[in-house]
Amino acid sequence: MESPQTEVGGISLTEIASEFGTPLYVYDGNKIKEKYNELTQAFSDIKLKVKYACKANTNINIMKLLRQEGSGLDTVSINEIRLGLIAGFDPSEVLFTPNGVSIQEIEDAVGLGVNINIDNISVLEHFGHKYKGSVPVCIRVNPHVMAGGNSHIQTGHIDSKFGISIHQMRHVMRVVKAHDMHIVGIHMHTGSDIVDAEVFTRASELLFD
């Protein structure tokens, strides 16, 4: 049986627990920086901007650490946006990717100056009608690629709530044209815990198409 970890970053966990009490969460900032740099260096030959999806962990010190390393921020709620701004992220570095939130929350995000992702045609129509191309926006696409560690974290399949179906692109283009919308990006989320690189290649080809 593998022995339990007794230290983090060279510091004894029992000593930390004795000082601060339990339950206690302990994070290794050097390990976080190591993994962030490993990711960015893997794509060093292209223009890449990593955005930390803070729904994984909204500890403000982790957010500050990643900002210092050069990361942007991906958020899913208005309060994550506000926390990111408190952590020091510039609004231009923050992407808001909501799912099933109110129109008011999206409008609040526009007011904070962050980048907006829209994954629903009716919301896209409302956004286009209200802002008439004056506010840049990204569109989240569902590529219909099944991927992820298990069924609960597979988000690119045909029944997923995440993203506008690639089969509805003609409808999307009609909305964009009707409201003279300023589309600045496309986005997709195929799932989590993906270990097959071919999945990313296949989904990326669909996205570029």
JSON list of C-alpha atoms in Angstrom, two decimals, residues 40-159:
[
{"chain": "A", "resi": 40, "resn": "THR", "atom": "CA", "xyz": [2.52, 27.02, -22.23]},
{"chain": "A", "resi": 41, "resn": "GLN", "atom": "CA", "xyz": [5.90, 25.67, -23.29]},
{"chain": "A", "resi": 42, "resn": "ALA", "atom": "CA", "xyz": [4.22, 22.79, -25.11]},
{"chain": "A", "resi": 43, "resn": "PHE", "atom": "CA", "xyz": [2.60, 25.39, -27.40]},
{"chain": "A", "resi": 44, "resn": "SER", "atom": "CA", "xyz": [5.53, 27.83, -27.51]},
{"chain": "A", "resi": 45, "resn": "ASP", "atom": "CA", "xyz": [5.64, 27.83, -31.31]},
{"chain": "A", "resi": 46, "resn": "ILE", "atom": "CA", "xyz": [2.16, 29.37, -31.65]},
{"chain": "A", "resi": 47, "resn": "LYS", "atom": "CA", "xyz": [0.38, 32.39, -30.21]},
{"chain": "A", "resi": 48, "resn": "LEU", "atom": "CA", "xyz": [-1.35, 30.97, -27.14]},
{"chain": "A", "resi": 49, "resn": "LYS", "atom": "CA", "xyz": [-3.19, 32.54, -24.22]},
{"chain": "A", "resi": 50, "resn": "VAL", "atom": "CA", "xyz": [-4.12, 30.11, -21.46]},
{"chain": "A", "resi": 51, "resn": "LYS", "atom": "CA", "xyz": [-7.19, 31.03, -19.43]},
{"chain": "A", "resi": 52, "resn": "TYR", "atom": "CA", "xyz": [-7.59, 29.39, -16.04]},
{"chain": "A", "resi": 53, "resn": "ALA", "atom": "CA", "xyz": [-11.11, 27.98, -15.57]},
{"chain": "A", "resi": 54, "resn": "CYS", "atom": "CA", "xyz": [-11.60, 29.19, -12.03]},
{"chain": "A", "resi": 55, "resn": "LYS", "atom": "CA", "xyz": [-14.73, 27.09, -11.44]},
{"chain": "A", "resi": 56, "resn": "ALA", "atom": "CA", "xyz": [-12.13, 24.40, -10.61]},
{"chain": "A", "resi": 57, "resn": "ASN", "atom": "CA", "xyz": [-10.92, 26.44, -7.63]},
{"chain": "A", "resi": 58, "resn": "THR", "atom": "CA", "xyz": [-11.74, 30.06, -6.81]},
{"chain": "A", "resi": 59, "resn": "ASN", "atom": "CA", "xyz": [-9.10, 30.41, -4.10]},
{"chain": "A", "resi": 60, "resn": "ILE", "atom": "CA", "xyz": [-8.07, 34.01, -4.72]},
{"chain": "A", "resi": 61, "resn": "ASN", "atom": "CA", "xyz": [-4.40, 33.32, -4.02]},
{"chain": "A", "resi": 62, "resn": "ILE", "atom": "CA", "xyz": [-4.31, 30.65, -6.72]},
{"chain": "A", "resi": 63, "resn": "MET", "atom": "CA", "xyz": [-5.97, 33.09, -9.11]},
{"chain": "A", "resi": 64, "resn": "LYS", "atom": "CA", "xyz": [-3.40, 35.76, -8.24]},
{"chain": "A", "resi": 65, "resn": "LEU", "atom": "CA", "xyz": [-0.56, 33.27, -8.71]},
{"chain": "A", "resi": 66, "resn": "LEU", "atom": "CA", "xyz": [-1.75, 32.26, -12.17]},
{"chain": "A", "resi": 67, "resn": "ARG", "atom": "CA", "xyz": [-2.30, 35.89, -13.15]},
{"chain": "A", "resi": 68, "resn": "GLN", "atom": "CA", "xyz": [1.31, 36.61, -12.21]},
{"chain": "A", "resi": 69, "resn": "GLU", "atom": "CA", "xyz": [2.38, 33.72, -14.42]},
{"chain": "A", "resi": 70, "resn": "GLY", "atom": "CA", "xyz": [0.55, 35.31, -17.37]},
{"chain": "A", "resi": 71, "resn": "SER", "atom": "CA", "xyz": [-2.72, 33.39, -17.38]},
{"chain": "A", "resi": 72, "resn": "GLY", "atom": "CA", "xyz": [-6.07, 34.83, -18.31]},
{"chain": "A", "resi": 73, "resn": "LEU", "atom": "CA", "xyz": [-9.30, 33.76, -16.61]},
{"chain": "A", "resi": 74, "resn": "ASP", "atom": "CA", "xyz": [-12.34, 31.73, -17.71]},
{"chain": "A", "resi": 75, "resn": "THR", "atom": "CA", "xyz": [-15.47, 32.31, -15.61]},
{"chain": "A", "resi": 76, "resn": "VAL", "atom": "CA", "xyz": [-19.01, 30.91, -15.51]},
{"chain": "A", "resi": 77, "resn": "SER", "atom": "CA", "xyz": [-20.78, 33.33, -13.17]},
{"chain": "A", "resi": 78, "resn": "ILE", "atom": "CA", "xyz": [-20.90, 37.04, -12.45]},
{"chain": "A", "resi": 79, "resn": "ASN", "atom": "CA", "xyz": [-19.39, 36.48, -9.00]},
{"chain": "A", "resi": 80, "resn": "GLU", "atom": "CA", "xyz": [-16.43, 34.61, -10.48]},
{"chain": "A", "resi": 81, "resn": "ILE", "atom": "CA", "xyz": [-15.91, 37.64, -12.74]},
{"chain": "A", "resi": 82, "resn": "ARG", "atom": "CA", "xyz": [-15.98, 39.99, -9.76]},
{"chain": "A", "resi": 83, "resn": "LEU", "atom": "CA", "xyz": [-13.58, 37.78, -7.82]},
{"chain": "A", "resi": 84, "resn": "GLY", "atom": "CA", "xyz": [-11.24, 37.70, -10.81]},
{"chain": "A", "resi": 85, "resn": "LEU", "atom": "CA", "xyz": [-11.22, 41.48, -11.02]},
{"chain": "A", "resi": 86, "resn": "ILE", "atom": "CA", "xyz": [-10.45, 41.65, -7.28]},
{"chain": "A", "resi": 87, "resn": "ALA", "atom": "CA", "xyz": [-7.57, 39.22, -7.93]},
{"chain": "A", "resi": 88, "resn": "GLY", "atom": "CA", "xyz": [-6.16, 41.76, -10.35]},
{"chain": "A", "resi": 89, "resn": "PHE", "atom": "CA", "xyz": [-7.16, 40.42, -13.75]},
{"chain": "A", "resi": 90, "resn": "ASP", "atom": "CA", "xyz": [-7.82, 43.08, -16.38]},
{"chain": "A", "resi": 91, "resn": "PRO", "atom": "CA", "xyz": [-11.35, 42.72, -17.84]},
{"chain": "A", "resi": 92, "resn": "SER", "atom": "CA", "xyz": [-9.80, 42.09, -21.26]},
{"chain": "A", "resi": 93, "resn": "GLU", "atom": "CA", "xyz": [-8.16, 38.95, -19.82]},
{"chain": "A", "resi": 94, "resn": "VAL", "atom": "CA", "xyz": [-11.46, 37.54, -18.52]},
{"chain": "A", "resi": 95, "resn": "LEU", "atom": "CA", "xyz": [-13.77, 35.32, -20.56]},
{"chain": "A", "resi": 96, "resn": "PHE", "atom": "CA", "xyz": [-17.35, 34.80, -19.36]},
{"chain": "A", "resi": 97, "resn": "THR", "atom": "CA", "xyz": [-18.75, 31.45, -20.50]},
{"chain": "A", "resi": 98, "resn": "PRO", "atom": "CA", "xyz": [-22.15, 31.09, -18.83]},
{"chain": "A", "resi": 99, "resn": "ASN", "atom": "CA", "xyz": [-24.69, 28.34, -19.26]},
{"chain": "A", "resi": 100, "resn": "GLY", "atom": "CA", "xyz": [-28.34, 28.89, -18.39]},
{"chain": "A", "resi": 101, "resn": "VAL", "atom": "CA", "xyz": [-27.82, 32.23, -16.63]},
{"chain": "A", "resi": 102, "resn": "SER", "atom": "CA", "xyz": [-30.22, 35.17, -16.83]},
{"chain": "A", "resi": 103, "resn": "ILE", "atom": "CA", "xyz": [-29.95, 37.84, -19.52]},
{"chain": "A", "resi": 104, "resn": "GLN", "atom": "CA", "xyz": [-29.38, 40.33, -16.70]},
{"chain": "A", "resi": 105, "resn": "GLU", "atom": "CA", "xyz": [-26.24, 38.47, -15.61]},
{"chain": "A", "resi": 106, "resn": "ILE", "atom": "CA", "xyz": [-24.87, 38.63, -19.15]},
{"chain": "A", "resi": 107, "resn": "GLU", "atom": "CA", "xyz": [-25.66, 42.34, -19.33]},
{"chain": "A", "resi": 108, "resn": "ASP", "atom": "CA", "xyz": [-23.91, 42.86, -15.99]},
{"chain": "A", "resi": 109, "resn": "ALA", "atom": "CA", "xyz": [-20.86, 41.09, -17.41]},
{"chain": "A", "resi": 110, "resn": "VAL", "atom": "CA", "xyz": [-20.92, 43.39, -20.44]},
{"chain": "A", "resi": 111, "resn": "GLY", "atom": "CA", "xyz": [-20.95, 46.32, -18.03]},
{"chain": "A", "resi": 112, "resn": "LEU", "atom": "CA", "xyz": [-17.81, 44.97, -16.35]},
{"chain": "A", "resi": 113, "resn": "GLY", "atom": "CA", "xyz": [-16.03, 44.94, -19.71]},
{"chain": "A", "resi": 114, "resn": "VAL", "atom": "CA", "xyz": [-15.18, 41.24, -19.96]},
{"chain": "A", "resi": 115, "resn": "ASN", "atom": "CA", "xyz": [-15.33, 39.03, -23.04]},
{"chain": "A", "resi": 116, "resn": "ILE", "atom": "CA", "xyz": [-18.63, 37.20, -23.51]},
{"chain": "A", "resi": 117, "resn": "ASN", "atom": "CA", "xyz": [-19.28, 33.68, -24.79]},
{"chain": "A", "resi": 118, "resn": "ILE", "atom": "CA", "xyz": [-22.84, 32.85, -25.90]},
{"chain": "A", "resi": 119, "resn": "ASP", "atom": "CA", "xyz": [-24.01, 29.24, -26.24]},
{"chain": "A", "resi": 120, "resn": "ASN", "atom": "CA", "xyz": [-27.71, 29.62, -27.00]},
{"chain": "A", "resi": 121, "resn": "ILE", "atom": "CA", "xyz": [-29.40, 30.96, -30.12]},
{"chain": "A", "resi": 122, "resn": "SER", "atom": "CA", "xyz": [-32.23, 32.74, -28.27]},
{"chain": "A", "resi": 123, "resn": "VAL", "atom": "CA", "xyz": [-29.68, 34.49, -26.04]},
{"chain": "A", "resi": 124, "resn": "LEU", "atom": "CA", "xyz": [-27.63, 35.34, -29.13]},
{"chain": "A", "resi": 125, "resn": "GLU", "atom": "CA", "xyz": [-30.72, 36.96, -30.68]},
{"chain": "A", "resi": 126, "resn": "HIS", "atom": "CA", "xyz": [-31.41, 38.96, -27.52]},
{"chain": "A", "resi": 127, "resn": "PHE", "atom": "CA", "xyz": [-27.78, 40.05, -27.30]},
{"chain": "A", "resi": 128, "resn": "GLY", "atom": "CA", "xyz": [-27.71, 41.09, -30.95]},
{"chain": "A", "resi": 129, "resn": "HIS", "atom": "CA", "xyz": [-30.97, 43.02, -30.65]},
{"chain": "A", "resi": 130, "resn": "LYS", "atom": "CA", "xyz": [-29.77, 44.90, -27.57]},
{"chain": "A", "resi": 131, "resn": "TYR", "atom": "CA", "xyz": [-26.21, 45.76, -28.57]},
{"chain": "A", "resi": 132, "resn": "LYS", "atom": "CA", "xyz": [-26.50, 45.99, -32.39]},
{"chain": "A", "resi": 133, "resn": "GLY", "atom": "CA", "xyz": [-22.88, 45.03, -33.02]},
{"chain": "A", "resi": 134, "resn": "SER", "atom": "CA", "xyz": [-21.48, 47.52, -30.50]},
{"chain": "A", "resi": 135, "resn": "VAL", "atom": "CA", "xyz": [-20.23, 44.80, -28.14]},
{"chain": "A", "resi": 136, "resn": "PRO", "atom": "CA", "xyz": [-17.88, 42.06, -29.40]},
{"chain": "A", "resi": 137, "resn": "VAL", "atom": "CA", "xyz": [-18.96, 38.53, -28.58]},
{"chain": "A", "resi": 138, "resn": "CYS", "atom": "CA", "xyz": [-17.80, 34.91, -28.97]},
{"chain": "A", "resi": 139, "resn": "ILE", "atom": "CA", "xyz": [-19.96, 31.95, -29.91]},
{"chain": "A", "resi": 140, "resn": "ARG", "atom": "CA", "xyz": [-19.72, 28.61, -28.14]},
{"chain": "A", "resi": 141, "resn": "VAL", "atom": "CA", "xyz": [-20.16, 25.69, -30.52]},
{"chain": "A", "resi": 142, "resn": "ASN", "atom": "CA", "xyz": [-21.11, 22.09, -29.72]},
{"chain": "A", "resi": 143, "resn": "PRO", "atom": "CA", "xyz": [-19.01, 19.97, -32.13]},
{"chain": "A", "resi": 144, "resn": "HIS", "atom": "CA", "xyz": [-20.90, 16.72, -31.37]},
{"chain": "A", "resi": 145, "resn": "VAL", "atom": "CA", "xyz": [-17.68, 14.93, -30.46]},
{"chain": "A", "resi": 146, "resn": "MET", "atom": "CA", "xyz": [-18.09, 12.40, -27.64]},
{"chain": "A", "resi": 147, "resn": "ALA", "atom": "CA", "xyz": [-15.14, 12.67, -25.25]},
{"chain": "A", "resi": 148, "resn": "GLY", "atom": "CA", "xyz": [-14.35, 12.70, -21.56]},
{"chain": "A", "resi": 149, "resn": "GLY", "atom": "CA", "xyz": [-13.51, 10.42, -18.66]},
{"chain": "A", "resi": 150, "resn": "ASN", "atom": "CA", "xyz": [-17.14, 9.39, -18.07]},
{"chain": "A", "resi": 151, "resn": "SER", "atom": "CA", "xyz": [-20.68, 10.28, -19.15]},
{"chain": "A", "resi": 152, "resn": "HIS", "atom": "CA", "xyz": [-21.00, 13.02, -16.54]},
{"chain": "A", "resi": 153, "resn": "ILE", "atom": "CA", "xyz": [-18.07, 15.03, -17.95]},
{"chain": "A", "resi": 154, "resn": "GLN", "atom": "CA", "xyz": [-18.66, 14.45, -21.66]},
{"chain": "A", "resi": 155, "resn": "THR", "atom": "CA", "xyz": [-19.95, 17.81, -22.86]},
{"chain": "A", "resi": 156, "resn": "GLY", "atom": "CA", "xyz": [-19.56, 17.76, -26.63]},
{"chain": "A", "resi": 157, "resn": "HIS", "atom": "CA", "xyz": [-22.19, 15.17, -27.52]},
{"chain": "A", "resi": 158, "resn": "ILE", "atom": "CA", "xyz": [-25.43, 15.84, -29.36]},
{"chain": "A", "resi": 159, "resn": "ASP", "atom": "CA", "xyz": [-27.58, 15.99, -26.20]}
]
